[in-house]
Tab-separated table of C-alpha atoms in Angstrom:
chain	number	residue	atom	x	y	z
A	1	MET	CA	-8.282	-10.706	-11.044
A	2	GLY	CA	-10.200	-12.771	-8.984
A	3	ALA	CA	-9.970	-16.406	-10.385
A	4	ARG	CA	-7.002	-18.017	-12.167
A	5	VAL	CA	-7.074	-16.604	-15.941
A	6	GLY	CA	-10.170	-17.142	-17.954
A	7	GLN	CA	-11.893	-18.555	-14.793
A	8	GLU	CA	-14.916	-17.323	-13.242
A	9	ALA	CA	-14.021	-16.257	-9.344
A	10	ARG	CA	-16.472	-19.215	-6.993
A	11	CYS	CA	-16.803	-19.360	-3.805
A	12	GLY	CA	-18.288	-21.234	-1.484
A	13	SER	CA	-17.483	-25.131	-0.923
A	14	GLN	CA	-16.425	-25.112	-4.775
A	15	GLY	CA	-13.394	-22.853	-4.386
A	16	ARG	CA	-11.578	-20.840	-2.069
A	17	SER	CA	-13.698	-17.270	-2.221
A	18	ALA	CA	-11.377	-13.817	-1.621
A	19	PRO	CA	-10.597	-12.594	1.806
A	20	GLY	CA	-13.593	-9.902	2.737
A	21	SER	CA	-13.486	-6.509	3.002
A	22	GLY	CA	-15.349	-4.783	5.933
A	23	ALA	CA	-15.733	-5.694	9.622
A	24	GLY	CA	-15.850	-9.291	10.970
A	25	ALA	CA	-13.257	-10.365	7.753
A	26	ARG	CA	-10.846	-12.666	9.969
A	27	PRO	CA	-8.122	-15.255	9.225
A	28	GLY	CA	-8.537	-19.057	9.236
A	29	GLY	CA	-12.341	-19.872	9.412
A	30	LYS	CA	-14.878	-20.074	7.295
A	31	ARG	CA	-15.621	-18.028	3.958
A	32	ARG	CA	-18.551	-15.437	3.688
A	33	SER	CA	-20.156	-15.770	0.491
A	34	CYS	CA	-22.225	-13.304	-1.598
A	35	THR	CA	-22.864	-11.965	-5.177
A	36	LEU	CA	-22.644	-8.593	-5.880
A	37	ARG	CA	-24.852	-7.386	-8.769
A	38	SER	CA	-23.451	-4.383	-11.734
A	39	GLY	CA	-26.730	-1.603	-11.630
A	40	SER	CA	-24.353	1.021	-13.545
A	41	ASP	CA	-23.089	1.043	-17.142
A	42	PRO	CA	-19.878	0.546	-18.036
A	43	GLU	CA	-19.752	0.902	-20.961
A	44	ALA	CA	-20.503	4.943	-20.412
A	45	GLU	CA	-17.006	5.529	-19.514
A	46	GLY	CA	-15.556	3.210	-22.109
A	47	LEU	CA	-15.415	-0.084	-20.805
A	48	PRO	CA	-16.608	-3.623	-22.043
A	49	GLY	CA	-19.598	-3.938	-21.313
A	50	ARG	CA	-19.467	-7.721	-19.616
A	51	LEU	CA	-18.535	-6.287	-16.714
A	52	GLY	CA	-22.191	-5.914	-16.269
A	53	VAL	CA	-22.280	-9.921	-14.781
A	54	SER	CA	-22.525	-10.395	-11.712
A	55	ALA	CA	-19.096	-11.628	-9.770
A	56	GLN	CA	-18.318	-13.145	-6.617
A	57	TRP	CA	-17.842	-11.808	-3.035
A	58	GLY	CA	-16.118	-13.196	0.195
A	59	GLY	CA	-13.848	-13.411	2.657
A	60	PRO	CA	-13.023	-15.344	5.477
A	61	GLY	CA	-14.165	-15.661	9.750
A	62	GLN	CA	-12.475	-16.483	12.854
A	63	LYS	CA	-14.924	-18.785	14.771
A	64	ARG	CA	-17.003	-21.111	12.784
A	65	ARG	CA	-20.090	-18.800	10.526
A	66	ARG	CA	-21.988	-18.772	7.944
A	67	TRP	CA	-22.705	-15.608	6.253
A	68	HIS	CA	-25.669	-13.948	4.560
A	69	PRO	CA	-25.087	-12.028	1.912
A	70	GLY	CA	-25.562	-8.346	1.986
A	71	PRO	CA	-23.042	-4.864	1.626
A	72	SER	CA	-19.763	-6.549	3.098
A	73	TRP	CA	-17.213	-3.707	4.078
A	74	GLY	CA	-18.114	-2.881	7.388
A	75	LEU	CA	-21.859	-2.261	7.557
A	76	GLY	CA	-24.245	-4.711	7.021
A	77	GLY	CA	-22.497	-7.987	7.076
A	78	ARG	CA	-25.293	-10.844	8.786
A	79	GLU	CA	-23.593	-13.559	10.934
A	80	SER	CA	-26.019	-16.979	11.621
A	81	GLU	CA	-24.915	-16.298	15.194
A	82	GLY	CA	-27.861	-14.530	16.971
A	83	ASN	CA	-28.456	-12.760	13.587
A	84	THR	CA	-25.785	-10.514	15.364
A	85	VAL	CA	-25.218	-7.018	12.994
A	86	LEU	CA	-21.635	-6.678	13.115
A	87	GLY	CA	-20.015	-2.258	12.213
A	88	MET	CA	-17.350	-1.091	12.269
A	89	ALA	CA	-14.659	-2.568	14.074
A	90	SER	CA	-12.183	-0.976	15.825
A	91	SER	CA	-8.170	-1.355	17.174
A	92	SER	CA	-7.399	-0.429	20.679
A	93	PRO	CA	-7.072	3.510	20.992
A	94	ASP	CA	-3.665	3.293	22.404
A	95	SER	CA	-2.570	1.635	19.180
A	96	PRO	CA	0.668	2.518	17.415
A	97	CYS	CA	1.219	3.807	13.854
A	98	SER	CA	1.555	1.180	11.626
A	99	CYS	CA	2.342	0.183	7.991
A	100	ASP	CA	0.998	-3.414	6.529
A	101	CYS	CA	2.702	-4.467	3.210
A	102	PHE	CA	2.852	-7.885	1.747
A	103	VAL	CA	4.619	-9.908	-2.053
A	104	SER	CA	2.776	-13.125	-3.347
A	105	VAL	CA	5.284	-14.891	-6.064
A	106	PRO	CA	4.070	-17.438	-8.204
A	107	PRO	CA	3.602	-20.073	-7.293
A	108	ALA	CA	1.984	-18.437	-3.778
A	109	SER	CA	-0.095	-16.673	-6.163
A	110	ALA	CA	-3.052	-18.285	-8.120
A	111	ILE	CA	-1.885	-16.554	-12.363
A	112	PRO	CA	1.472	-16.206	-13.349
A	113	ALA	CA	2.199	-12.744	-11.508
A	114	VAL	CA	3.947	-11.536	-8.673
A	115	ILE	CA	0.989	-9.542	-6.549
A	116	PHE	CA	2.116	-6.760	-4.185
A	117	ALA	CA	-0.100	-4.508	-2.077
A	118	LYS	CA	0.372	-2.051	1.469
A	119	ASN	CA	-2.117	-0.442	3.773
A	120	SER	CA	-0.631	3.289	4.722
A	121	ASP	CA	-1.496	3.747	8.677
A	122	ARG	CA	-0.879	7.204	8.971
A	123	PRO	CA	-1.990	9.969	11.286
A	124	ARG	CA	-6.091	9.809	10.672
A	125	ASP	CA	-6.616	13.866	9.226
A	126	GLU	CA	-3.599	13.025	6.856
A	127	VAL	CA	-4.824	13.772	3.273
A	128	GLN	CA	-3.275	10.634	0.643
A	129	GLU	CA	-2.917	11.892	-3.146
A	130	VAL	CA	-2.277	9.730	-5.346
A	131	VAL	CA	0.491	11.893	-8.592
A	132	PHE	CA	1.267	10.689	-12.114
A	133	VAL	CA	4.679	12.154	-12.806
A	134	PRO	CA	5.252	11.510	-16.571
A	135	ALA	CA	8.936	9.818	-17.486
A	136	GLY	CA	11.594	13.033	-17.912
A	137	SER	CA	15.218	14.535	-18.837
A	138	HIS	CA	17.315	16.184	-17.195
A	139	THR	CA	20.195	18.406	-17.398
A	140	PRO	CA	23.431	17.080	-16.439
A	141	GLY	CA	24.325	18.636	-12.683
A	142	SER	CA	21.293	19.646	-11.923
A	143	ARG	CA	19.684	19.177	-8.461
A	144	LEU	CA	16.574	17.856	-7.181
A	145	GLN	CA	14.518	19.281	-4.496
A	146	CYS	CA	13.386	16.222	-2.245
A	147	THR	CA	11.358	17.352	0.940
A	148	TYR	CA	14.125	18.783	3.365
A	149	ILE	CA	17.458	18.101	0.858
A	150	GLU	CA	18.261	18.111	-2.405
A	151	VAL	CA	20.233	15.489	-4.425
A	152	GLU	CA	21.608	15.316	-8.108
A	153	GLN	CA	19.386	15.031	-10.613
A	154	VAL	CA	20.185	12.323	-13.063
A	155	SER	CA	19.832	12.371	-16.781
A	156	LYS	CA	16.227	10.267	-16.852
A	157	THR	CA	13.539	9.282	-15.090
A	158	HIS	CA	10.760	6.730	-14.995
A	159	ALA	CA	6.932	7.342	-15.641
A	160	VAL	CA	5.764	6.857	-11.525
A	161	ILE	CA	2.476	6.946	-9.515
A	162	LEU	CA	2.553	7.729	-6.349
A	163	SER	CA	0.246	7.467	-3.853
A	164	ARG	CA	2.126	10.127	-0.859
A	165	PRO	CA	0.574	12.390	1.834
A	166	SER	CA	0.056	15.582	0.035
A	167	TRP	CA	2.461	17.983	2.338
A	168	LEU	CA	5.998	15.529	1.080
A	169	TRP	CA	7.632	15.351	-1.991
A	170	GLY	CA	7.957	11.149	-1.631
A	171	ALA	CA	5.503	8.765	-1.614
A	172	GLU	CA	4.348	5.976	1.328
A	173	MET	CA	3.923	3.499	-2.582
A	174	GLY	CA	3.602	3.134	-5.824
A	175	ALA	CA	4.988	1.779	-8.765
A	176	ASN	CA	6.969	2.684	-12.421
A	177	GLU	CA	5.665	2.292	-15.690
A	178	HIS	CA	7.918	-0.942	-15.669
A	179	GLY	CA	6.616	-2.429	-13.091
A	180	VAL	CA	8.797	-1.968	-10.173
A	181	CYS	CA	6.208	-1.465	-6.874
A	182	ILE	CA	8.174	-0.180	-3.841
A	183	GLY	CA	6.445	-0.141	-0.446
A	184	ASN	CA	7.706	1.267	3.073
A	185	GLU	CA	7.694	1.499	6.902
A	186	ALA	CA	8.897	2.219	9.815
A	187	VAL	CA	11.094	0.774	11.871
A	188	TRP	CA	13.059	1.610	15.161
A	189	THR	CA	16.733	-0.454	16.030
A	190	LYS	CA	20.143	0.132	18.303
A	191	GLU	CA	21.260	2.555	16.020
A	192	GLN	CA	20.018	5.930	15.985
A	193	VAL	CA	18.007	8.096	14.765
A	194	GLY	CA	19.795	11.302	13.288
A	195	GLU	CA	18.251	14.253	14.401
A	196	GLY	CA	18.987	16.315	10.827
A	197	GLU	CA	17.050	17.163	7.851
A	198	ALA	CA	17.821	14.442	5.561
A	199	LEU	CA	15.985	12.183	2.441
A	200	LEU	CA	12.707	10.793	4.459
A	201	GLY	CA	11.880	6.513	4.014
A	202	MET	CA	9.386	8.233	0.854
A	203	ASP	CA	11.623	10.085	-1.292
A	204	LEU	CA	14.254	7.379	-0.964
A	205	LEU	CA	11.105	5.237	-2.571
A	206	ARG	CA	10.218	7.518	-5.143
A	207	LEU	CA	13.506	7.890	-6.168
A	208	ALA	CA	14.541	4.392	-6.902
A	209	LEU	CA	10.666	4.008	-8.642
A	210	GLU	CA	12.151	7.089	-11.014
A	211	ARG	CA	16.022	5.634	-10.952
A	212	SER	CA	15.005	1.779	-11.853
A	213	SER	CA	13.875	-0.566	-13.971
A	214	SER	CA	14.144	-3.426	-11.684
A	215	ALA	CA	13.818	-4.524	-7.480
A	216	GLN	CA	17.429	-5.365	-7.683
A	217	GLU	CA	18.320	-2.042	-9.124
A	218	ALA	CA	15.560	-0.529	-6.638
A	219	LEU	CA	17.538	-1.861	-3.915
A	220	HIS	CA	21.146	-0.718	-5.492
A	221	VAL	CA	19.205	2.802	-5.761
A	222	ILE	CA	18.249	3.352	-2.140
A	223	THR	CA	21.095	2.210	0.117
A	224	GLY	CA	23.707	4.136	-2.899
A	225	LEU	CA	21.482	6.845	-1.094
A	226	LEU	CA	21.171	6.136	1.900
A	227	GLU	CA	25.252	5.821	2.119
A	228	ARG	CA	25.125	9.092	0.104
A	229	TYR	CA	22.619	11.290	1.711
A	230	GLY	CA	21.332	9.295	4.706
A	231	GLN	CA	18.068	9.233	5.392
A	232	GLY	CA	16.533	11.864	8.622
A	233	GLY	CA	14.062	14.297	9.196
A	234	SER	CA	10.324	14.421	10.320
A	235	CYS	CA	8.072	11.803	8.734
A	236	LEU	CA	4.695	13.962	10.174
A	237	GLU	CA	3.161	17.756	9.189
A	238	ASP	CA	3.534	18.607	13.075
A	239	PRO	CA	5.779	20.694	14.630
A	240	ALA	CA	6.991	18.037	16.952
A	241	PRO	CA	9.934	16.231	15.312
A	242	PHE	CA	8.896	12.297	14.780
A	243	SER	CA	11.718	9.865	12.973
A	244	TYR	CA	12.448	6.833	11.862
A	245	HIS	CA	14.611	4.862	10.353
A	246	ASN	CA	12.947	2.634	6.894
A	247	THR	CA	12.191	-0.983	5.832
A	248	PHE	CA	10.762	-1.978	2.543
A	249	LEU	CA	9.515	-4.012	-0.023
A	250	LEU	CA	10.380	-4.144	-3.686
A	251	ALA	CA	8.432	-6.131	-6.346
A	252	ASP	CA	8.812	-6.576	-9.748
A	253	ARG	CA	7.471	-9.164	-12.720
A	254	THR	CA	9.213	-12.279	-11.293
A	255	GLU	CA	10.431	-11.354	-7.779
A	256	ALA	CA	10.641	-9.141	-4.822
A	257	TRP	CA	12.823	-8.072	-2.382
A	258	VAL	CA	13.267	-6.885	1.988
A	259	LEU	CA	15.592	-4.441	2.754
A	260	GLU	CA	16.424	-3.122	5.937
A	261	THR	CA	18.180	-0.225	6.991
A	262	ALA	CA	19.449	1.129	10.561
A	263	GLY	CA	20.890	4.322	9.642
A	264	ARG	CA	23.568	4.039	6.950
A	265	LEU	CA	23.375	0.251	7.127
A	266	TRP	CA	20.986	-2.780	5.862
A	267	ALA	CA	20.839	-6.213	4.714
A	268	ALA	CA	18.303	-7.761	1.647
A	269	GLN	CA	16.696	-10.798	1.286
A	270	ARG	CA	15.762	-12.195	-1.978
A	271	ILE	CA	12.377	-13.396	-2.912
A	272	GLN	CA	12.128	-15.543	-5.516
A	273	GLU	CA	9.484	-17.864	-4.983
A	274	GLY	CA	6.629	-17.811	-1.703
A	275	ALA	CA	4.894	-14.782	0.179
A	276	ARG	CA	5.939	-12.112	2.293
A	277	ASN	CA	5.247	-9.202	4.965
A	278	ILE	CA	7.067	-6.655	6.973
A	279	SER	CA	5.421	-4.549	9.334
A	280	ASN	CA	7.437	-2.494	11.314
A	281	GLN	CA	9.908	-4.680	13.102
A	282	LEU	CA	13.282	-6.075	11.719
A	283	SER	CA	12.486	-9.295	10.229
A	284	ILE	CA	15.260	-11.081	8.445
A	285	GLY	CA	17.308	-13.072	10.269
A	286	THR	CA	19.935	-15.284	9.289
A	287	ASP	CA	18.883	-15.364	4.868
A	288	ILE	CA	20.586	-12.877	4.262
A	289	SER	CA	21.374	-12.487	0.776
A	290	VAL	CA	23.262	-8.951	0.274
A	291	GLN	CA	24.730	-7.010	3.331
A	292	HIS	CA	26.167	-3.525	4.180
A	293	PRO	CA	30.449	-4.173	4.127
A	294	GLU	CA	30.473	-3.142	7.352
A	295	LEU	CA	27.428	-4.299	8.823
A	296	ARG	CA	28.845	-7.388	10.962
A	297	THR	CA	32.036	-5.497	11.948
A	298	HIS	CA	29.928	-1.701	12.930
A	299	ALA	CA	27.984	-4.370	15.207
A	300	GLN	CA	30.743	-6.054	16.536
A	301	ALA	CA	32.370	-3.242	17.415
A	302	LYS	CA	28.907	-1.739	19.128
A	303	GLY	CA	28.881	-5.095	21.248
A	304	TRP	CA	26.082	-6.404	19.716
A	305	TRP	CA	27.209	-9.224	18.340
A	306	ASP	CA	30.131	-11.569	19.391
A	307	GLY	CA	31.757	-12.125	15.905
A	308	GLN	CA	30.873	-16.701	16.402
A	309	GLY	CA	27.891	-18.675	15.228
A	310	ALA	CA	25.724	-17.274	12.785
A	311	PHE	CA	24.673	-13.439	12.269
A	312	ASP	CA	20.733	-12.463	12.913
A	313	PHE	CA	20.446	-9.055	11.631
A	314	ALA	CA	17.391	-8.663	13.525
A	315	GLN	CA	18.365	-10.243	16.948
A	316	VAL	CA	21.351	-7.662	16.219
A	317	PHE	CA	19.956	-4.922	15.601
A	318	SER	CA	16.525	-5.290	16.892
A	319	LEU	CA	15.980	-2.857	20.647
A	320	THR	CA	16.146	-4.888	23.800
A	321	GLN	CA	13.383	-3.306	24.940
A	322	GLN	CA	10.459	-2.677	22.145
A	323	PRO	CA	9.063	-0.133	22.608
A	324	VAL	CA	5.142	-0.095	21.861
A	325	ARG	CA	4.084	0.355	18.670
A	326	MET	CA	6.633	-2.597	17.433
A	327	GLU	CA	5.202	-4.430	20.404
A	328	ALA	CA	1.536	-3.997	18.543
A	329	ALA	CA	3.894	-4.496	14.782
A	330	LYS	CA	4.142	-8.083	16.150
A	331	ALA	CA	0.442	-9.565	16.112
A	332	ARG	CA	0.242	-7.655	13.270
A	333	PHE	CA	3.655	-9.300	11.636
A	334	ARG	CA	1.709	-12.946	12.611
A	335	ALA	CA	-1.373	-12.133	11.401
A	336	GLY	CA	0.033	-10.927	7.932
A	337	GLN	CA	1.625	-14.533	8.343
A	338	GLU	CA	-1.216	-16.598	8.536
A	339	LEU	CA	-3.517	-14.953	5.785
A	340	LEU	CA	-0.827	-15.071	2.953
A	341	GLN	CA	-0.420	-18.800	4.232
A	342	GLN	CA	-3.875	-19.504	4.123
A	343	TRP	CA	-4.235	-18.863	0.885
A	344	GLN	CA	-0.803	-19.949	-0.818
A	345	GLY	CA	-1.356	-21.151	-4.410
A	346	GLY	CA	-4.552	-19.502	-4.477
A	347	ILE	CA	-3.480	-15.059	-3.730
A	348	THR	CA	-4.991	-12.881	-6.611
A	349	ALA	CA	-6.306	-8.889	-5.751
A	350	GLU	CA	-9.153	-9.695	-4.616
A	351	VAL	CA	-7.312	-11.343	-1.777
A	352	MET	CA	-4.904	-8.840	-1.415
A	353	MET	CA	-7.559	-6.341	-0.441
A	354	GLY	CA	-9.011	-8.512	1.127
A	355	ILE	CA	-5.561	-8.840	3.239
A	356	LEU	CA	-6.370	-5.215	3.669
A	357	ARG	CA	-9.355	-4.576	4.355
A	358	ASP	CA	-9.109	-6.728	7.823
A	359	LYS	CA	-10.038	-4.760	10.810
A	360	GLU	CA	-8.972	-7.883	13.808
A	361	SER	CA	-6.335	-7.684	12.489
A	362	GLY	CA	-5.005	-4.240	12.806
A	363	ILE	CA	-4.423	-4.290	9.386
A	364	CYS	CA	-6.410	-1.910	8.134
A	365	MET	CA	-6.145	0.583	11.503
A	366	ASP	CA	-8.462	2.891	12.700
A	367	SER	CA	-7.121	3.343	15.876
A	368	GLY	CA	-7.811	7.058	17.897
A	369	GLY	CA	-5.577	8.838	16.049
A	370	PHE	CA	-4.005	6.561	13.258
A	371	ARG	CA	-5.688	5.329	10.874
A	372	THR	CA	-4.587	3.541	7.144
A	373	THR	CA	-5.362	6.232	4.936
A	374	ALA	CA	-4.761	5.268	1.598
A	375	SER	CA	-3.852	1.317	0.456
A	376	MET	CA	-2.704	-0.349	-2.770
A	377	VAL	CA	-2.240	-3.468	-4.367
A	378	SER	CA	-0.496	-4.164	-7.934
A	379	VAL	CA	-0.380	-7.272	-10.255
A	380	LEU	CA	2.704	-7.768	-11.962
A	381	PRO	CA	2.523	-10.076	-15.013
A	382	GLN	CA	5.744	-12.119	-15.513
A	383	ASP	CA	4.709	-12.045	-19.223
A	384	PRO	CA	6.371	-8.763	-20.594
A	385	THR	CA	3.998	-8.794	-23.116
A	386	GLN	CA	1.164	-8.388	-20.507
A	387	PRO	CA	0.844	-4.909	-18.902
A	388	CYS	CA	0.718	-4.562	-15.325
A	389	VAL	CA	-1.938	-3.029	-12.913
A	390	HIS	CA	-2.213	-0.904	-10.016
A	391	PHE	CA	-4.979	-0.659	-8.277
A	392	LEU	CA	-5.020	2.784	-5.409
A	393	THR	CA	-8.173	4.759	-3.318
A	394	ALA	CA	-7.309	8.195	-2.346
A	395	THR	CA	-8.822	7.502	0.153
A	396	PRO	CA	-8.884	6.418	4.251
A	397	ASP	CA	-10.243	3.142	5.181
A	398	PRO	CA	-10.321	0.484	2.693
A	399	SER	CA	-12.883	-1.532	4.198
A	400	ARG	CA	-15.134	1.528	3.059
A	401	SER	CA	-13.092	2.583	-0.220
A	402	VAL	CA	-12.770	1.166	-4.021
A	403	PHE	CA	-9.483	0.114	-5.325
A	404	LYS	CA	-9.489	1.849	-8.816
A	405	PRO	CA	-7.624	0.933	-11.654
A	406	PHE	CA	-4.781	2.708	-12.750
A	407	ILE	CA	-2.094	1.069	-15.952
A	408	PHE	CA	0.434	3.150	-17.555
A	409	GLY	CA	-0.477	4.042	-21.319
A	410	VAL	CA	0.095	6.623	-23.651
A	411	GLY	CA	-3.055	8.645	-22.266
A	412	VAL	CA	-1.969	8.898	-19.031
A	413	ALA	CA	-2.601	11.637	-17.629
A	414	GLN	CA	-2.932	13.303	-13.456
A	415	ALA	CA	-6.485	12.591	-12.328
A	416	PRO	CA	-7.043	16.214	-10.640
A	417	GLN	CA	-9.621	14.676	-8.205
A	418	VAL	CA	-7.100	13.211	-6.571
A	419	LEU	CA	-4.236	16.031	-5.793
A	420	SER	CA	-3.964	18.040	-3.275
A	421	PRO	CA	-3.964	21.875	-3.162
A	422	THR	CA	-0.561	23.473	-3.363
A	423	PHE	CA	0.593	26.533	-1.873
A	424	GLY	CA	4.110	27.510	-3.115
A	425	ALA	CA	6.512	29.379	-0.977
A	426	GLN	CA	4.121	29.406	1.784
A	427	ASP	CA	3.855	25.939	2.465
A	428	PRO	CA	4.461	25.330	6.372
A	429	VAL	CA	7.424	22.291	5.718
A	430	ARG	CA	8.425	25.191	3.328
A	431	THR	CA	8.615	27.908	6.140
A	432	LEU	CA	10.854	27.958	9.364
A	433	PRO	CA	10.675	26.621	11.643
A	434	ARG	CA	8.312	24.248	9.876
A	435	PHE	CA	4.895	22.897	10.168
A	436	GLN	CA	3.856	26.099	12.331
A	437	THR	CA	0.212	26.039	10.802
A	438	ARG	CA	-1.865	23.969	9.335
A	439	VAL	CA	-3.496	24.452	5.234
A	440	ASP	CA	-6.645	22.160	4.055
A	441	ARG	CA	-4.892	19.794	1.902
A	442	ARG	CA	-8.137	17.775	0.874
A	443	HIS	CA	-8.331	16.595	-3.023
A	444	THR	CA	-12.356	16.827	-4.290
A	445	LEU	CA	-12.047	13.259	-4.174
A	446	TYR	CA	-10.948	12.935	0.188
A	447	ARG	CA	-13.903	15.470	0.988
A	448	GLY	CA	-16.728	13.667	-1.083
A	449	HIS	CA	-15.666	10.258	0.308
A	450	GLN	CA	-15.421	12.148	4.090
A	451	ALA	CA	-19.003	12.990	2.931
A	452	ALA	CA	-19.786	9.606	2.294
A	453	LEU	CA	-18.284	7.539	5.273
A	454	GLY	CA	-20.594	10.880	6.734
A	455	LEU	CA	-23.314	9.320	5.712
A	456	MET	CA	-23.300	5.136	6.013
A	457	GLU	CA	-22.240	5.866	9.820
A	458	SER	CA	-25.997	8.208	10.136
A	459	ASP	CA	-27.970	6.515	7.704
A	460	GLN	CA	-27.278	3.175	7.142
A	461	ASP	CA	-30.041	2.083	4.591
A	462	ARG	CA	-28.943	5.303	2.246
A	463	GLY	CA	-24.943	4.054	3.174
A	464	GLN	CA	-25.276	0.434	2.478
A	465	GLN	CA	-26.655	1.877	-0.927
A	466	LEU	CA	-23.346	3.548	-1.659
A	467	GLN	CA	-21.669	1.197	-0.377
A	468	GLN	CA	-22.997	-1.350	-2.937
A	469	LYS	CA	-22.542	1.263	-5.600
A	470	GLN	CA	-18.354	1.418	-4.246
A	471	GLN	CA	-18.235	-2.827	-4.775
A	472	ASP	CA	-20.047	-2.916	-8.009
A	473	LEU	CA	-17.597	-0.333	-8.981
A	474	GLU	CA	-14.639	-2.093	-8.108
A	475	GLN	CA	-15.981	-5.474	-8.779
A	476	GLU	CA	-16.026	-3.186	-12.328
A	477	GLY	CA	-12.625	-2.738	-12.408
A	478	LEU	CA	-11.453	-5.957	-11.183
A	479	LYS	CA	-13.508	-7.535	-14.129
A	480	ALA	CA	-11.551	-5.025	-16.628
A	481	THR	CA	-8.463	-6.612	-15.881
A	482	GLN	CA	-9.146	-9.210	-15.303
A	483	GLY	CA	-10.584	-9.524	-19.058
A	484	LEU	CA	-7.356	-7.183	-20.523
A	485	LEU	CA	-4.691	-10.160	-18.891
A	486	ALA	CA	-7.271	-12.728	-20.094
A	487	SER	CA	-7.050	-11.057	-23.646
A	488	GLU	CA	-10.618	-11.025	-23.861
A	489	TRP	CA	-10.617	-7.426	-23.849
A	490	ALA	CA	-8.561	-5.820	-25.944
A	491	PRO	CA	-8.365	-1.628	-25.450
A	492	SER	CA	-6.152	0.927	-27.032
A	493	LEU	CA	-3.438	2.757	-24.963
A	494	GLN	CA	-5.422	5.682	-24.856
A	495	GLU	CA	-8.267	3.981	-23.247
A	496	LEU	CA	-6.006	1.788	-20.822
A	497	GLY	CA	-4.298	5.523	-20.083
A	498	SER	CA	-7.597	6.823	-18.812
A	499	LEU	CA	-8.439	4.319	-17.019
A	500	PHE	CA	-7.496	5.185	-13.863
A	501	GLN	CA	-9.662	8.532	-14.881
A	502	ALA	CA	-12.468	7.257	-15.535
A	503	PHE	CA	-12.994	5.247	-11.963
A	504	VAL	CA	-11.970	8.184	-10.025
A	505	LYS	CA	-14.638	10.244	-12.109
A	506	ARG	CA	-17.642	8.090	-11.315
A	507	GLU	CA	-16.317	7.451	-7.784
A	508	SER	CA	-16.874	11.472	-7.414
A	509	GLN	CA	-20.092	11.449	-8.804
A	510	ALA	CA	-21.731	8.170	-6.468
A	511	TYR	CA	-20.619	10.477	-4.285
A	512	ALA	CA	-21.475	13.963	-5.748
A	513	SER	CA	-25.291	12.247	-6.507
A	514	ALA	CA	-25.697	10.734	-2.451
A	515	SER	CA	-24.969	13.927	-0.777
């Protein structure tokens, strides 16, 4: 996935390397390059033997500097200016919670595929699980319990893979069996955020994935549900309510859509080529592809727009005095734009992973009470005969996590290591008043990963060895899926379906052996 299909990934002067993973990766400068050597046995897990060959790894640096080979996922990267050893970078403690979504549509992508990516930034102790939900048939007229309210169920739902905060029903990001991907973000506008419980933006995301076979259909699902049920309710597992409206990035094999909401109102922009990102702010200006029928009349009635000239959605609906969290989002939004522009025509899964790992810009967040709690990158080939590949971490801090490949297939089942425990009717989200107690939602992989992070910080040598194992495992997944899309590896549907489980198992074993 790090090069055009059928070609070896290259670094250095012969080609652009993917953005780096870890501290020191900054937009705008010379890329570092290093070689990873796989020491594991891919054939033991049914993966092609070619995964053991060396692969290239690289990333951008803001200053003109030469990076030397070595672990670069947050520890051990060495730069030649004074041979400074860079550790984990961190944003200001005052930085707010945030999310960042990215999409690349050919010709911005290096391969004939739409590439989607998201970092989910949430309270630092919140656990995200990766949940597989198979397709289903449902009784007409039945009801569906979402996080806070019930909605009418549809007769058929699609299979989905979700990365979600383990206390709620919806999801921060996910994909379905038809190659539709969605990520959401918090946004605050002039439209008042309601105090009552309704559908969370994360509920809308999951409902759209379960009910749509294209990005455009997903947009219609979300806007229809928004009109009928509204959005609202606390978005944190905390007795103090924290609510917001939502923006969404929706993608499929052929195009993407940005959907931005203000209460029940909304505007959407279609992206049929190039790269786009969103970061906790309204970003649709006058280029509106479709909108709520009452959007402009409502703005006029409120005195936000005089009805003359071009209608700029972001300008009309954005708060005059932006909260700190949205001011900070502007810098991340610009940094994301710059990184996407820098890689126009060469964006791959590895490039997106590198962008998600960029700490200097704040895209990879680690600040006080918030951090990047999970990440996802998806490759959606334009050729419908090729499978879509979704890489998920299921653990916090992508600069020290493994992106593991998931592909829909007949053998897909839930990986138990990334599923959080359940508490039924006694769950704090179910008992009223809500969130008066806390429960331990950590799943097996999360526990192992937390222990691994502790080892990386307490023992540099052993930590570097463990990070090398992480890098090797991720590169195997990238090489396997690259071979799949290049028709160099023809696994059975059963093998495809069990791919994510195999990588989760091996990552768990690596953490267990290191403890």
